[in-house]
Tab-separated table of C-alpha atoms in Angstrom:
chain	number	residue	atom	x	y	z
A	1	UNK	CA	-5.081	10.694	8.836
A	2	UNK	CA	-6.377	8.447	6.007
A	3	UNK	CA	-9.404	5.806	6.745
A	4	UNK	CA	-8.050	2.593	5.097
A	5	UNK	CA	-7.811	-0.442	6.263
A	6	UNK	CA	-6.091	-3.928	6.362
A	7	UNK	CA	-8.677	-6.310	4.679
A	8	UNK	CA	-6.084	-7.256	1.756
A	9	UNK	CA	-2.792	-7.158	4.604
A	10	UNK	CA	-2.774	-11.348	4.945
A	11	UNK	CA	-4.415	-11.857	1.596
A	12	UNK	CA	-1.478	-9.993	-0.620
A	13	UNK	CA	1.162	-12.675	0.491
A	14	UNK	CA	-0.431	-15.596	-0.158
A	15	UNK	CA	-0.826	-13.691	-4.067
A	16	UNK	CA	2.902	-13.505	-3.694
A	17	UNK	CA	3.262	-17.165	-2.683
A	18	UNK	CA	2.153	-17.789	-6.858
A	19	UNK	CA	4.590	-15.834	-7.914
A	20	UNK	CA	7.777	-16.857	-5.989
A	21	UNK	CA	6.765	-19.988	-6.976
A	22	UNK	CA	5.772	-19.921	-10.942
A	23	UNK	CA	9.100	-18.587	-11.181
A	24	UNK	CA	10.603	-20.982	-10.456
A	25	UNK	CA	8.905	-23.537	-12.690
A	26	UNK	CA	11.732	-24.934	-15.289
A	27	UNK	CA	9.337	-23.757	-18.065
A	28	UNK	CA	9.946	-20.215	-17.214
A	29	UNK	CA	13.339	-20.305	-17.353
A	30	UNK	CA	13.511	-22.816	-20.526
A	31	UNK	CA	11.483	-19.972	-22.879
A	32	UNK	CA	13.664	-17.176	-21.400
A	33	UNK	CA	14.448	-15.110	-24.143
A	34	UNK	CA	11.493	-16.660	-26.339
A	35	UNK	CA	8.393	-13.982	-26.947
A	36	UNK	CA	5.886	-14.007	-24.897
A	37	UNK	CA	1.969	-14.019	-25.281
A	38	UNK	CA	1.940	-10.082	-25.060
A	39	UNK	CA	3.293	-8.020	-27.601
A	40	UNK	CA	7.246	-7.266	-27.782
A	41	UNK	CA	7.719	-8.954	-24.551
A	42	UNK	CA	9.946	-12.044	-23.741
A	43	UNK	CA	9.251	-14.715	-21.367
A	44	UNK	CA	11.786	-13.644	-19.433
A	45	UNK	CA	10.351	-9.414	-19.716
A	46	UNK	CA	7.370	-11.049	-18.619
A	47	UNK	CA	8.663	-12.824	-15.923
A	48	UNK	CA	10.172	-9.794	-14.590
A	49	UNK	CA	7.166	-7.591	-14.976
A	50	UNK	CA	5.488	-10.226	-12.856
A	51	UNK	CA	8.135	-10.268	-9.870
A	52	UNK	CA	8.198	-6.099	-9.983
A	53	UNK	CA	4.646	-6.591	-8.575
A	54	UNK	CA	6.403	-7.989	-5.614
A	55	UNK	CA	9.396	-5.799	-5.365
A	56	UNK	CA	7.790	-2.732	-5.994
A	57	UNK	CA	5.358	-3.189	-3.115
A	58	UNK	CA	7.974	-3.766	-0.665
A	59	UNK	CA	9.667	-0.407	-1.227
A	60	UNK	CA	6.764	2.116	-1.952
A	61	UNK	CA	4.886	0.260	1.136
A	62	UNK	CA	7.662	1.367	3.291
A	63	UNK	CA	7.495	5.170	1.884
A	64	UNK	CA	5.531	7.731	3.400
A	65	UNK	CA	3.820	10.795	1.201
A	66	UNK	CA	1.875	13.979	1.787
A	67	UNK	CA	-0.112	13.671	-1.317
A	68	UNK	CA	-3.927	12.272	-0.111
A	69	UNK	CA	-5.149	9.593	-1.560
A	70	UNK	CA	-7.696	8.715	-4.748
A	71	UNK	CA	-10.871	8.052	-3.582
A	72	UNK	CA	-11.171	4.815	-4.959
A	73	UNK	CA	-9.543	1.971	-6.673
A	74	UNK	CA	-11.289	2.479	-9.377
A	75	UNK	CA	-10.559	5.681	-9.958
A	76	UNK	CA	-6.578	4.949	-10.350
A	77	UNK	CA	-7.947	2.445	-13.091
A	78	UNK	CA	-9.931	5.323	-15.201
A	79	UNK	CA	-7.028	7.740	-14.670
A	80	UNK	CA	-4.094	5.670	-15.639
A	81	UNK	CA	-2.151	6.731	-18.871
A	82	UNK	CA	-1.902	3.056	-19.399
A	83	UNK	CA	-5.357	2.342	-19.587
A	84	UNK	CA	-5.927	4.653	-22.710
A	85	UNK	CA	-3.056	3.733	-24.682
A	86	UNK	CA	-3.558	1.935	-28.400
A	87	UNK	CA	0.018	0.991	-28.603
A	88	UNK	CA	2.897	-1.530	-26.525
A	89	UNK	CA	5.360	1.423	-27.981
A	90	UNK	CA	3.296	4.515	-25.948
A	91	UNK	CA	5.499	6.059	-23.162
A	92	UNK	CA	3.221	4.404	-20.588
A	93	UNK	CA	4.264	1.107	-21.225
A	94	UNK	CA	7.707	1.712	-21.390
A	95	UNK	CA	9.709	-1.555	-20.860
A	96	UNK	CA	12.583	-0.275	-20.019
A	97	UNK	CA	12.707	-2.223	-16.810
A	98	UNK	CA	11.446	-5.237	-17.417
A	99	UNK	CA	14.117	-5.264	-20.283
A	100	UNK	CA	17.096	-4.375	-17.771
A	101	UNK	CA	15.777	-7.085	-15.328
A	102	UNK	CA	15.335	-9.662	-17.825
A	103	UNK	CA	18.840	-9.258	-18.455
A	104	UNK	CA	20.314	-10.246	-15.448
A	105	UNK	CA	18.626	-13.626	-15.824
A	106	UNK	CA	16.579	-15.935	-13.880
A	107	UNK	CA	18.521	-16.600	-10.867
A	108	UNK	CA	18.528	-12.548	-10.190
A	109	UNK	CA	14.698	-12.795	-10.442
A	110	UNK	CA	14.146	-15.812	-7.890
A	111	UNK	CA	16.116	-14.012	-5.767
A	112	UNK	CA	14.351	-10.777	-5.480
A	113	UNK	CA	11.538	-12.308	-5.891
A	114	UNK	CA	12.182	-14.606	-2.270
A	115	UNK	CA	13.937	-11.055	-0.843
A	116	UNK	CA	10.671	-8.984	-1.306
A	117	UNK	CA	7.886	-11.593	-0.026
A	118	UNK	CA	10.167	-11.979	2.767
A	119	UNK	CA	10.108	-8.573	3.521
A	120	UNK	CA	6.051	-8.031	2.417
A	121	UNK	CA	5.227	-10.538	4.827
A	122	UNK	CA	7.175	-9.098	8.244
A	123	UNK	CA	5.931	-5.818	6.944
A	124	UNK	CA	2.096	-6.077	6.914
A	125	UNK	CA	2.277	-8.981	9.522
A	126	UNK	CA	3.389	-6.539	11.584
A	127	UNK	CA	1.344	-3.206	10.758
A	128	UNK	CA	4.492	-1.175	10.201
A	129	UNK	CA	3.338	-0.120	6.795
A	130	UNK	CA	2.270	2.940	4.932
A	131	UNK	CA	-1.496	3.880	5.303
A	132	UNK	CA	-1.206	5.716	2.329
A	133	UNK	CA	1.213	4.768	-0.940
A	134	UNK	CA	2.338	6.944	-3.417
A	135	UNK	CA	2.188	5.483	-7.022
A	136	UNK	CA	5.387	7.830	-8.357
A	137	UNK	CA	4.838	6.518	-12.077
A	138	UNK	CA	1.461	8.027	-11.863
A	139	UNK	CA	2.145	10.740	-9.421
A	140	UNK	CA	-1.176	9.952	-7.042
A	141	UNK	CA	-1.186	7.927	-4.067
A	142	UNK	CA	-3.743	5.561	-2.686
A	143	UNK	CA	-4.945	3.402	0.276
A	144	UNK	CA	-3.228	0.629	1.247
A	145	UNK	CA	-5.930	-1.157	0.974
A	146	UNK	CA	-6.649	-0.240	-2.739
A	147	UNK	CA	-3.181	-0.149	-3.622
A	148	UNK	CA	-2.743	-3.841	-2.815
A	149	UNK	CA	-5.243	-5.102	-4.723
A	150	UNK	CA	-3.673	-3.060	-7.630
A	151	UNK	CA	-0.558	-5.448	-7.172
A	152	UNK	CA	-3.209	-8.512	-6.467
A	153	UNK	CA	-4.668	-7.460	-10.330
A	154	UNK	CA	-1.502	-7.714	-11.760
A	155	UNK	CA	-0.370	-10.310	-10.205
A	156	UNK	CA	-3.121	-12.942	-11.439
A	157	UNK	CA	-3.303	-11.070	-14.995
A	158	UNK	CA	0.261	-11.802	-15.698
A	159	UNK	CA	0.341	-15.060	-14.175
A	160	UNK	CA	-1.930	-15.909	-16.410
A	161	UNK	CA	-0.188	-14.524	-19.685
A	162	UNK	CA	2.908	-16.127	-18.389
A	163	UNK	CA	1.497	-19.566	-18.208
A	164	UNK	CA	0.099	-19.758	-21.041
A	165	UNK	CA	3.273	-17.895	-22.976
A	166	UNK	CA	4.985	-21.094	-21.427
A	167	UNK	CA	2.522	-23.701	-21.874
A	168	UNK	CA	1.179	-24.784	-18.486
A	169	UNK	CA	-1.716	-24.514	-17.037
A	170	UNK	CA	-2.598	-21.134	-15.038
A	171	UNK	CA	-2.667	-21.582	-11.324
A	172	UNK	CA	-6.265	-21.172	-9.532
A	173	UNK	CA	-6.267	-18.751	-7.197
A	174	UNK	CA	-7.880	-18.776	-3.439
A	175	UNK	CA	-11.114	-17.079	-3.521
A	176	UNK	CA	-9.934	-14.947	-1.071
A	177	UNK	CA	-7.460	-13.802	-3.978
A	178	UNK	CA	-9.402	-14.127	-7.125
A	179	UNK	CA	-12.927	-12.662	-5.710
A	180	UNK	CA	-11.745	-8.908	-5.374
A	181	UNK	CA	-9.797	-9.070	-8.197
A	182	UNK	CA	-12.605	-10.499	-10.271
A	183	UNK	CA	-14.898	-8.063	-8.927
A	184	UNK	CA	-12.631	-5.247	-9.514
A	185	UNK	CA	-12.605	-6.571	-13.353
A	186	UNK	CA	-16.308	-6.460	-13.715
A	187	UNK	CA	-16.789	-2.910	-12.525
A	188	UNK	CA	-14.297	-1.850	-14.436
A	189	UNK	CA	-15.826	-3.546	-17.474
A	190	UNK	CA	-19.172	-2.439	-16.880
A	191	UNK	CA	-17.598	1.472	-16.789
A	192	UNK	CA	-15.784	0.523	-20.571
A	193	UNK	CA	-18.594	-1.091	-21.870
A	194	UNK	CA	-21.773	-0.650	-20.218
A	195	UNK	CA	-24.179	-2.794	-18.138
A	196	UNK	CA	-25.814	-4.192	-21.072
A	197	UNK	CA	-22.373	-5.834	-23.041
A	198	UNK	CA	-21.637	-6.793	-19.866
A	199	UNK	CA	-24.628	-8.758	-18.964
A	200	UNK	CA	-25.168	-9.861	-22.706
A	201	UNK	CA	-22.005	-11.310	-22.769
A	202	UNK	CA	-21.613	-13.243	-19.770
A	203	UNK	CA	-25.112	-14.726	-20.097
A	204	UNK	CA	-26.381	-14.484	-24.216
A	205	UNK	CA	-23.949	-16.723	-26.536
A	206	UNK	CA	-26.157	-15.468	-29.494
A	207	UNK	CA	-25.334	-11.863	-28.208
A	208	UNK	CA	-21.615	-11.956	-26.966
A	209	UNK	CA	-19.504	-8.867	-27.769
A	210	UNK	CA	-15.554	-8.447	-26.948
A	211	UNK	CA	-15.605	-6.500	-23.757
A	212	UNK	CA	-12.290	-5.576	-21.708
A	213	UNK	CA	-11.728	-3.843	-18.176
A	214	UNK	CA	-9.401	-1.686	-20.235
């Protein structure tokens, strides 16, 4: 038996709660097929990337695995293929599925997108989930815990490149949503970068440098 424990379990839904409904803004919908802020992604790619967040956690959070845990969130974040890759065309961020979604249209989106908070929200409302999640794209598993704020991370990054790839204005999060997210950012920025970029640039104008969490 894993420690974890269920600090993110009523915080994750309300994070879906953005999602079900920027999808359904007419903007989304409108750009479609247009490109998106990121690199060889639609709107509608996009859109779909953002709803797997959703949809993904539903299934893998009803899984159970023998492989034990990382020790830390932060540790998926420095192993990750992802993280390391120069390119939109490296294997890791193949879009293979977000192209095959995006395909289906917007409708089919909405609708898993309602069918998995649905099911996220009876699921951890009712402690009937997976202390530990496997991550099969990555082949490690984590805490519950830490692998819901990986879906919280995503979640308000690519609500964020989807409004402005649409031209509204991004939502503002509930602290209770933003903070560990934003906090989560930092360390992992700090780790890239160092203490000193980090503290230059959020406080020194005159010294700013172009930091990332990845």
């Amino acid at each position: 038996m894993y420690s974890t424990s269920d600090r993110w379990d009523a915080v994750f839904p309300i994070a879906g709660e953005f999602v079900e409904d920027f999808v359904q803004q007419a903007q989304v919908s409108d750009r479609w097929l247009r490109p998106s802020v990121l690199p060889k992604m639609s709107v509608g790619e996009l859109a779909c990337h953002l709803g797997r967040q959703l949809t993904l956690a539903a299934e893998l959070l009803q899984a159970t695995t023998a492989i034990p845990p990382l020790d830390s969130v932060d540790e998926h974040y420095h192993r990750a293929a992802w993280v390391m890759t120069s390119s939109p065309d490296d294997p890791p961020n193949d879009r293979t599925a977000a192209e095959a979604e995006a395909a289906l249209g917007v409708a089919a989106l909405r609708t898993r997108v309602d069918k998995a908070l649905a099911t996220l929200t009876t699921l951890l409302a009712s402690h009937t989930t997976a202390d530990v999640v496997l991550i099969p794209w990555q082949g490690w598993s984590l805490r519950r815990d830490d692998f819901l704020l990986t879906r919280m991370l995503e979640i308000v990054v690519h609500t964020d490149d989807l409004a402005l790839s649409v031209g509204v204005p991004t939502p503002r999060f509930p602290e209770e949503v933003f903070a560990p997210v934003r906090d989560l950012l930092v360390r992992l920025a700090v780790r890239r970068n160092g203490q000193s970029a980090v503290i230059s640039t959020l406080t020194r104008r005159e010294r700013s440098q172009v930091i990332s969490a990845f």
